[in-house]
PDB file of C-alpha atoms in Angstrom:
ATOM      1  CA  TYR A   1     -35.815  66.661  19.102  1.00  0.00           C
ATOM      2  CA  ARG A   2     -37.272  63.337  18.342  1.00  0.00           C
ATOM      3  CA  GLU A   3     -38.727  62.997  21.627  1.00  0.00           C
ATOM      4  CA  ALA A   4     -40.551  66.609  20.987  1.00  0.00           C
ATOM      5  CA  GLU A   5     -41.962  65.861  17.270  1.00  0.00           C
ATOM      6  CA  LEU A   6     -43.489  62.606  18.841  1.00  0.00           C
ATOM      7  CA  ILE A   7     -45.175  63.700  22.096  1.00  0.00           C
ATOM      8  CA  HIS A   8     -46.223  66.978  19.834  1.00  0.00           C
ATOM      9  CA  ALA A   9     -47.238  64.043  17.365  1.00  0.00           C
ATOM     10  CA  ARG A  10     -49.474  62.102  19.863  1.00  0.00           C
ATOM     11  CA  TRP A  11     -51.150  65.582  21.220  1.00  0.00           C
ATOM     12  CA  ALA A  12     -51.633  66.504  17.715  1.00  0.00           C
ATOM     13  CA  MET A  13     -53.366  63.037  16.942  1.00  0.00           C
ATOM     14  CA  LEU A  14     -55.528  63.079  19.720  1.00  0.00           C
ATOM     15  CA  GLY A  15     -56.647  66.910  18.661  1.00  0.00           C
ATOM     16  CA  THR A  16     -57.616  66.061  15.554  1.00  0.00           C
ATOM     17  CA  LEU A  17     -59.919  63.542  16.776  1.00  0.00           C
ATOM     18  CA  GLY A  18     -60.979  65.850  19.632  1.00  0.00           C
ATOM     19  CA  CYS A  19     -61.678  68.657  16.641  1.00  0.00           C
ATOM     20  CA  LEU A  20     -64.023  66.546  14.770  1.00  0.00           C
ATOM     21  CA  THR A  21     -65.916  64.240  16.912  1.00  0.00           C
ATOM     22  CA  PRO A  22     -68.546  66.645  18.888  1.00  0.00           C
ATOM     23  CA  GLU A  23     -68.599  68.359  15.229  1.00  0.00           C
ATOM     24  CA  LEU A  24     -69.674  65.013  13.737  1.00  0.00           C
ATOM     25  CA  LEU A  25     -71.897  64.209  16.344  1.00  0.00           C
ATOM     26  CA  ALA A  26     -73.672  66.917  15.998  1.00  0.00           C
ATOM     27  CA  LYS A  27     -74.009  67.299  12.636  1.00  0.00           C
ATOM     28  CA  TYR A  28     -74.720  63.867  11.440  1.00  0.00           C
ATOM     29  CA  ALA A  29     -75.860  62.357  14.584  1.00  0.00           C
ATOM     30  CA  GLY A  30     -78.221  64.995  16.541  1.00  0.00           C
ATOM     31  CA  VAL A  31     -76.061  65.241  19.419  1.00  0.00           C
ATOM     32  CA  GLN A  32     -76.195  68.134  21.331  1.00  0.00           C
ATOM     33  CA  PHE A  33     -73.323  70.223  22.427  1.00  0.00           C
ATOM     34  CA  GLY A  34     -72.962  73.700  23.702  1.00  0.00           C
ATOM     35  CA  GLU A  35     -70.732  74.562  20.891  1.00  0.00           C
ATOM     36  CA  PRO A  36     -69.747  71.603  18.501  1.00  0.00           C
ATOM     37  CA  VAL A  37     -66.882  73.617  16.327  1.00  0.00           C
ATOM     38  CA  TRP A  38     -63.478  73.329  18.424  1.00  0.00           C
ATOM     39  CA  PHE A  39     -62.410  76.989  18.531  1.00  0.00           C
ATOM     40  CA  LYS A  40     -65.613  78.562  19.492  1.00  0.00           C
ATOM     41  CA  ALA A  41     -66.265  76.304  22.110  1.00  0.00           C
ATOM     42  CA  GLY A  42     -63.682  77.806  24.472  1.00  0.00           C
ATOM     43  CA  ALA A  43     -65.040  81.360  23.830  1.00  0.00           C
ATOM     44  CA  GLN A  44     -68.172  79.961  25.979  1.00  0.00           C
ATOM     45  CA  ILE A  45     -66.132  80.632  28.859  1.00  0.00           C
ATOM     46  CA  PHE A  46     -66.866  84.235  27.977  1.00  0.00           C
ATOM     47  CA  SER A  47     -70.302  84.140  28.194  1.00  0.00           C
ATOM     48  CA  GLU A  48     -72.875  85.455  30.880  1.00  0.00           C
ATOM     49  CA  GLY A  49     -72.820  81.840  32.683  1.00  0.00           C
ATOM     50  CA  GLY A  50     -69.541  80.655  31.989  1.00  0.00           C
ATOM     51  CA  LEU A  51     -68.762  77.101  30.563  1.00  0.00           C
ATOM     52  CA  ASP A  52     -70.005  73.868  32.342  1.00  0.00           C
ATOM     53  CA  TYR A  53     -68.035  70.512  31.197  1.00  0.00           C
ATOM     54  CA  LEU A  54     -69.646  68.121  29.550  1.00  0.00           C
ATOM     55  CA  GLY A  55     -73.243  70.295  29.810  1.00  0.00           C
ATOM     56  CA  SER A  56     -73.468  69.870  33.705  1.00  0.00           C
ATOM     57  CA  SER A  57     -72.794  72.490  36.145  1.00  0.00           C
ATOM     58  CA  ASN A  58     -72.133  69.763  38.597  1.00  0.00           C
ATOM     59  CA  LEU A  59     -68.647  68.630  37.245  1.00  0.00           C
ATOM     60  CA  VAL A  60     -66.844  71.604  36.115  1.00  0.00           C
ATOM     61  CA  HIS A  61     -68.431  75.106  36.347  1.00  0.00           C
ATOM     62  CA  ALA A  62     -65.864  77.191  34.557  1.00  0.00           C
ATOM     63  CA  GLN A  63     -65.860  81.381  34.972  1.00  0.00           C
ATOM     64  CA  SER A  64     -62.616  82.557  34.851  1.00  0.00           C
ATOM     65  CA  ILE A  65     -59.861  81.758  32.201  1.00  0.00           C
ATOM     66  CA  LEU A  66     -57.458  82.777  34.439  1.00  0.00           C
ATOM     67  CA  ALA A  67     -58.307  79.990  36.728  1.00  0.00           C
ATOM     68  CA  ILE A  68     -58.741  77.790  33.842  1.00  0.00           C
ATOM     69  CA  LEU A  69     -54.803  79.059  32.698  1.00  0.00           C
ATOM     70  CA  ALA A  70     -53.258  78.578  36.254  1.00  0.00           C
ATOM     71  CA  CYS A  71     -54.880  75.276  36.568  1.00  0.00           C
ATOM     72  CA  GLN A  72     -53.751  73.961  33.267  1.00  0.00           C
ATOM     73  CA  VAL A  73     -49.932  74.795  33.645  1.00  0.00           C
ATOM     74  CA  VAL A  74     -50.022  73.437  37.392  1.00  0.00           C
ATOM     75  CA  LEU A  75     -51.505  69.837  36.091  1.00  0.00           C
ATOM     76  CA  MET A  76     -49.818  69.900  32.892  1.00  0.00           C
ATOM     77  CA  GLY A  77     -46.553  70.643  34.384  1.00  0.00           C
ATOM     78  CA  ALA A  78     -46.688  67.988  37.214  1.00  0.00           C
ATOM     79  CA  VAL A  79     -47.543  65.104  34.751  1.00  0.00           C
ATOM     80  CA  GLU A  80     -44.838  66.417  32.907  1.00  0.00           C
ATOM     81  CA  ALA A  81     -42.100  66.934  35.321  1.00  0.00           C
ATOM     82  CA  TYR A  82     -43.229  63.239  36.515  1.00  0.00           C
ATOM     83  CA  ARG A  83     -42.763  61.533  33.358  1.00  0.00           C
ATOM     84  CA  VAL A  84     -39.144  63.252  32.435  1.00  0.00           C
ATOM     85  CA  ASN A  85     -38.316  62.418  35.602  1.00  0.00           C
ATOM     86  CA  GLY A  86     -38.807  58.602  35.079  1.00  0.00           C
ATOM     87  CA  GLY A  87     -42.317  58.822  36.297  1.00  0.00           C
ATOM     88  CA  PRO A  88     -44.116  55.320  36.237  1.00  0.00           C
ATOM     89  CA  LEU A  89     -41.935  53.948  34.069  1.00  0.00           C
ATOM     90  CA  GLY A  90     -39.425  52.571  36.472  1.00  0.00           C
ATOM     91  CA  GLU A  91     -35.929  51.900  35.305  1.00  0.00           C
ATOM     92  CA  ASP A  92     -34.325  50.636  32.050  1.00  0.00           C
ATOM     93  CA  LEU A  93     -37.134  51.095  29.614  1.00  0.00           C
ATOM     94  CA  ASP A  94     -37.287  53.330  26.870  1.00  0.00           C
ATOM     95  CA  LEU A  95     -38.728  56.920  27.246  1.00  0.00           C
ATOM     96  CA  LEU A  96     -40.800  57.229  24.327  1.00  0.00           C
ATOM     97  CA  HIS A  97     -42.001  53.402  23.874  1.00  0.00           C
ATOM     98  CA  PRO A  98     -41.908  52.046  27.353  1.00  0.00           C
ATOM     99  CA  GLY A  99     -43.671  48.785  26.240  1.00  0.00           C
ATOM    100  CA  GLU A 100     -44.856  46.657  29.636  1.00  0.00           C
ATOM    101  CA  ALA A 101     -48.056  48.138  31.095  1.00  0.00           C
ATOM    102  CA  PHE A 102     -48.170  50.568  28.278  1.00  0.00           C
ATOM    103  CA  ASP A 103     -48.656  48.015  25.605  1.00  0.00           C
ATOM    104  CA  PRO A 104     -51.247  46.032  27.098  1.00  0.00           C
ATOM    105  CA  LEU A 105     -51.789  44.269  23.626  1.00  0.00           C
ATOM    106  CA  GLY A 106     -48.465  42.933  22.933  1.00  0.00           C
ATOM    107  CA  LEU A 107     -48.229  44.968  19.977  1.00  0.00           C
ATOM    108  CA  ALA A 108     -44.542  45.467  20.601  1.00  0.00           C
ATOM    109  CA  ASP A 109     -43.474  41.666  21.303  1.00  0.00           C
ATOM    110  CA  ASP A 110     -42.455  41.196  17.759  1.00  0.00           C
ATOM    111  CA  PRO A 111     -39.452  43.195  17.043  1.00  0.00           C
ATOM    112  CA  ASP A 112     -39.828  43.885  13.506  1.00  0.00           C
ATOM    113  CA  THR A 113     -43.358  44.685  13.859  1.00  0.00           C
ATOM    114  CA  PHE A 114     -42.720  47.120  16.469  1.00  0.00           C
ATOM    115  CA  ALA A 115     -40.260  48.918  14.409  1.00  0.00           C
ATOM    116  CA  GLU A 116     -42.930  49.362  11.712  1.00  0.00           C
ATOM    117  CA  LEU A 117     -45.449  50.714  14.186  1.00  0.00           C
ATOM    118  CA  LYS A 118     -42.795  53.472  15.486  1.00  0.00           C
ATOM    119  CA  VAL A 119     -42.877  54.137  11.619  1.00  0.00           C
ATOM    120  CA  LYS A 120     -46.548  54.317  11.554  1.00  0.00           C
ATOM    121  CA  GLU A 121     -46.738  56.233  14.425  1.00  0.00           C
ATOM    122  CA  ILE A 122     -44.914  59.268  13.575  1.00  0.00           C
ATOM    123  CA  LYS A 123     -45.772  59.259   9.660  1.00  0.00           C
ATOM    124  CA  ASN A 124     -49.447  59.618  11.122  1.00  0.00           C
ATOM    125  CA  GLY A 125     -48.524  62.164  14.072  1.00  0.00           C
ATOM    126  CA  ARG A 126     -47.278  64.019  11.187  1.00  0.00           C
ATOM    127  CA  LEU A 127     -49.974  64.175   9.037  1.00  0.00           C
ATOM    128  CA  ALA A 128     -52.142  65.088  12.584  1.00  0.00           C
ATOM    129  CA  MET A 129     -49.597  67.886  13.532  1.00  0.00           C
ATOM    130  CA  PHE A 130     -50.467  69.361   9.304  1.00  0.00           C
ATOM    131  CA  SER A 131     -54.106  68.425   9.842  1.00  0.00           C
ATOM    132  CA  MET A 132     -54.271  70.895  13.277  1.00  0.00           C
ATOM    133  CA  PHE A 133     -52.329  73.559  11.122  1.00  0.00           C
ATOM    134  CA  GLY A 134     -55.017  73.156   8.017  1.00  0.00           C
ATOM    135  CA  TYR A 135     -57.758  73.484  10.565  1.00  0.00           C
ATOM    136  CA  TYR A 136     -56.606  76.396  12.228  1.00  0.00           C
ATOM    137  CA  VAL A 137     -56.197  78.398   8.647  1.00  0.00           C
ATOM    138  CA  GLN A 138     -59.768  77.171   7.754  1.00  0.00           C
ATOM    139  CA  ALA A 139     -60.950  78.637  11.492  1.00  0.00           C
ATOM    140  CA  ILE A 140     -59.345  82.057  10.468  1.00  0.00           C
ATOM    141  CA  VAL A 141     -60.774  82.328   6.894  1.00  0.00           C
ATOM    142  CA  THR A 142     -63.877  80.746   6.794  1.00  0.00           C
ATOM    143  CA  GLY A 143     -65.192  80.984  10.712  1.00  0.00           C
ATOM    144  CA  GLU A 144     -66.065  77.662  10.435  1.00  0.00           C
ATOM    145  CA  GLY A 145     -65.176  73.918  11.492  1.00  0.00           C
ATOM    146  CA  PRO A 146     -63.619  71.371   9.535  1.00  0.00           C
ATOM    147  CA  VAL A 147     -66.553  69.079   8.960  1.00  0.00           C
ATOM    148  CA  GLU A 148     -68.559  72.475   8.028  1.00  0.00           C
ATOM    149  CA  ASN A 149     -66.077  72.944   5.545  1.00  0.00           C
ATOM    150  CA  TRP A 150     -66.057  69.466   4.410  1.00  0.00           C
ATOM    151  CA  ALA A 151     -69.214  69.399   3.826  1.00  0.00           C
ATOM    152  CA  SER A 152     -69.643  72.850   1.946  1.00  0.00           C
ATOM    153  CA  HIS A 153     -66.628  71.472  -0.550  1.00  0.00           C
ATOM    154  CA  ILE A 154     -68.503  68.026  -1.061  1.00  0.00           C
ATOM    155  CA  ALA A 155     -71.796  69.837  -1.695  1.00  0.00           C
ATOM    156  CA  ASP A 156     -69.912  72.289  -4.457  1.00  0.00           C
ATOM    157  CA  PRO A 157     -66.453  71.210  -4.804  1.00  0.00           C
ATOM    158  CA  PHE A 158     -65.888  73.846  -7.709  1.00  0.00           C
ATOM    159  CA  ALA A 159     -67.408  76.632  -5.792  1.00  0.00           C
ATOM    160  CA  VAL A 160     -65.772  76.399  -2.685  1.00  0.00           C
ATOM    161  CA  ASN A 161     -62.377  75.604  -1.949  1.00  0.00           C
ATOM    162  CA  GLY A 162     -59.119  77.237  -0.878  1.00  0.00           C
ATOM    163  CA  LEU A 163     -58.713  78.729  -4.291  1.00  0.00           C
ATOM    164  CA  THR A 164     -61.995  80.819  -4.672  1.00  0.00           C
ATOM    165  CA  SER A 165     -62.250  84.290  -4.111  1.00  0.00           C
ATOM    166  CA  ALA A 166     -65.704  84.135  -1.182  1.00  0.00           C
ATOM    167  CA  TYR A 167     -63.119  82.369   1.038  1.00  0.00           C
ATOM    168  CA  VAL A 168     -60.145  84.162   0.401  1.00  0.00           C
ATOM    169  CA  THR A 169     -61.446  87.262   0.805  1.00  0.00           C
ATOM    170  CA  GLN A 170     -62.565  86.455   4.110  1.00  0.00           C
ATOM    171  CA  PHE A 171     -59.213  86.203   5.808  1.00  0.00           C
ATOM    172  CA  ALA A 172     -59.867  87.939   9.472  1.00  0.00           C
ATOM    173  CA  PRO A 173     -56.861  87.702  11.602  1.00  0.00           C
ATOM    174  CA  SER A 174     -58.718  88.524  15.241  1.00  0.00           C
ATOM    175  CA  PRO A 175     -59.881  85.183  16.881  1.00  0.00           C
ATOM    176  CA  VAL A 176     -62.886  84.659  18.893  1.00  0.00           C
ATOM    177  CA  ALA A 177     -60.927  84.791  21.945  1.00  0.00           C
ATOM    178  CA  MET A 178     -59.548  88.239  21.277  1.00  0.00           C
ATOM    179  CA  PHE A 179     -62.553  89.503  20.798  1.00  0.00           C
ATOM    180  CA  ALA A 180     -63.916  88.024  24.153  1.00  0.00           C
ATOM    181  CA  ALA A 181     -60.788  89.123  25.852  1.00  0.00           C
ATOM    182  CA  SER A 182     -61.678  92.780  24.926  1.00  0.00           C
ATOM    183  CA  GLY A 183     -64.650  92.773  27.359  1.00  0.00           C
ATOM    184  CA  ARG A 184     -67.441  92.637  24.621  1.00  0.00           C
ATOM    185  CA  LYS A 185     -70.703  90.947  25.532  1.00  0.00           C
ATOM    186  CA  ALA A 186     -71.681  87.795  23.860  1.00  0.00           C
ATOM    187  CA  ALA A 187     -74.635  89.240  22.331  1.00  0.00           C
ATOM    188  CA  GLU A 188     -72.071  91.442  20.493  1.00  0.00           C
ATOM    189  CA  LEU A 189     -69.882  89.056  19.530  1.00  0.00           C
ATOM    190  CA  SER A 190     -72.420  86.938  17.709  1.00  0.00           C
ATOM    191  CA  ALA A 191     -72.164  88.867  14.457  1.00  0.00           C
ATOM    192  CA  TRP A 192     -68.409  87.084  14.192  1.00  0.00           C
ATOM    193  CA  TYR A 193     -69.880  83.928  15.508  1.00  0.00           C
ATOM    194  CA  GLY A 194     -72.185  81.436  15.911  1.00  0.00           C
ATOM    195  CA  PRO A 195     -75.298  80.489  14.040  1.00  0.00           C
ATOM    196  CA  VAL A 196     -76.182  84.221  13.298  1.00  0.00           C
ATOM    197  CA  ARG A 197     -72.751  85.109  12.243  1.00  0.00           C
ATOM    198  CA  LYS A 198     -72.296  87.630   8.884  1.00  0.00           C
ATOM    199  CA  LYS A 199     -71.031  85.892   6.006  1.00  0.00           C
TER     200      LYS A 199
END
């Protein structure tokens, strides 16, 4: 149980950062993305031209969701099998906190500091898992990303919050990918997501 919780916590910490960074860069730094909002970005694979990794068709030009799924399963399965069976750790190292080459800054050299860092890691990981749940709920209810929801709330906290009827009544249980998988064209989907979304 502890291993699964820590692995999920680490992925959630990376995920929250990955959800926020493109939207923050697009909104406040003017960086152009195909789609900066985390739950809408994957739907680009269903568009006519497919999805280009980092905006370049020379890197990864994805047009098939089944091919992406197969690659994910094979690659992540291989990496996880390698990790579980000893992987790069060698022998006599802790599977969750291996240290040595995985601690180039020497943060775990002092046992007291190391114990404190373990507690901080799991607490931040639990917060990140809860944050990801909040991102999911916001995406379903508002159809906007976390940064846009935050900016709207800061602009008018009494009118834009989790208790306002404007947001509570917008619950739409069908995600974008479900529509896209139904064979609808991107033009038909733009009424549900994107800049011309019906609110």
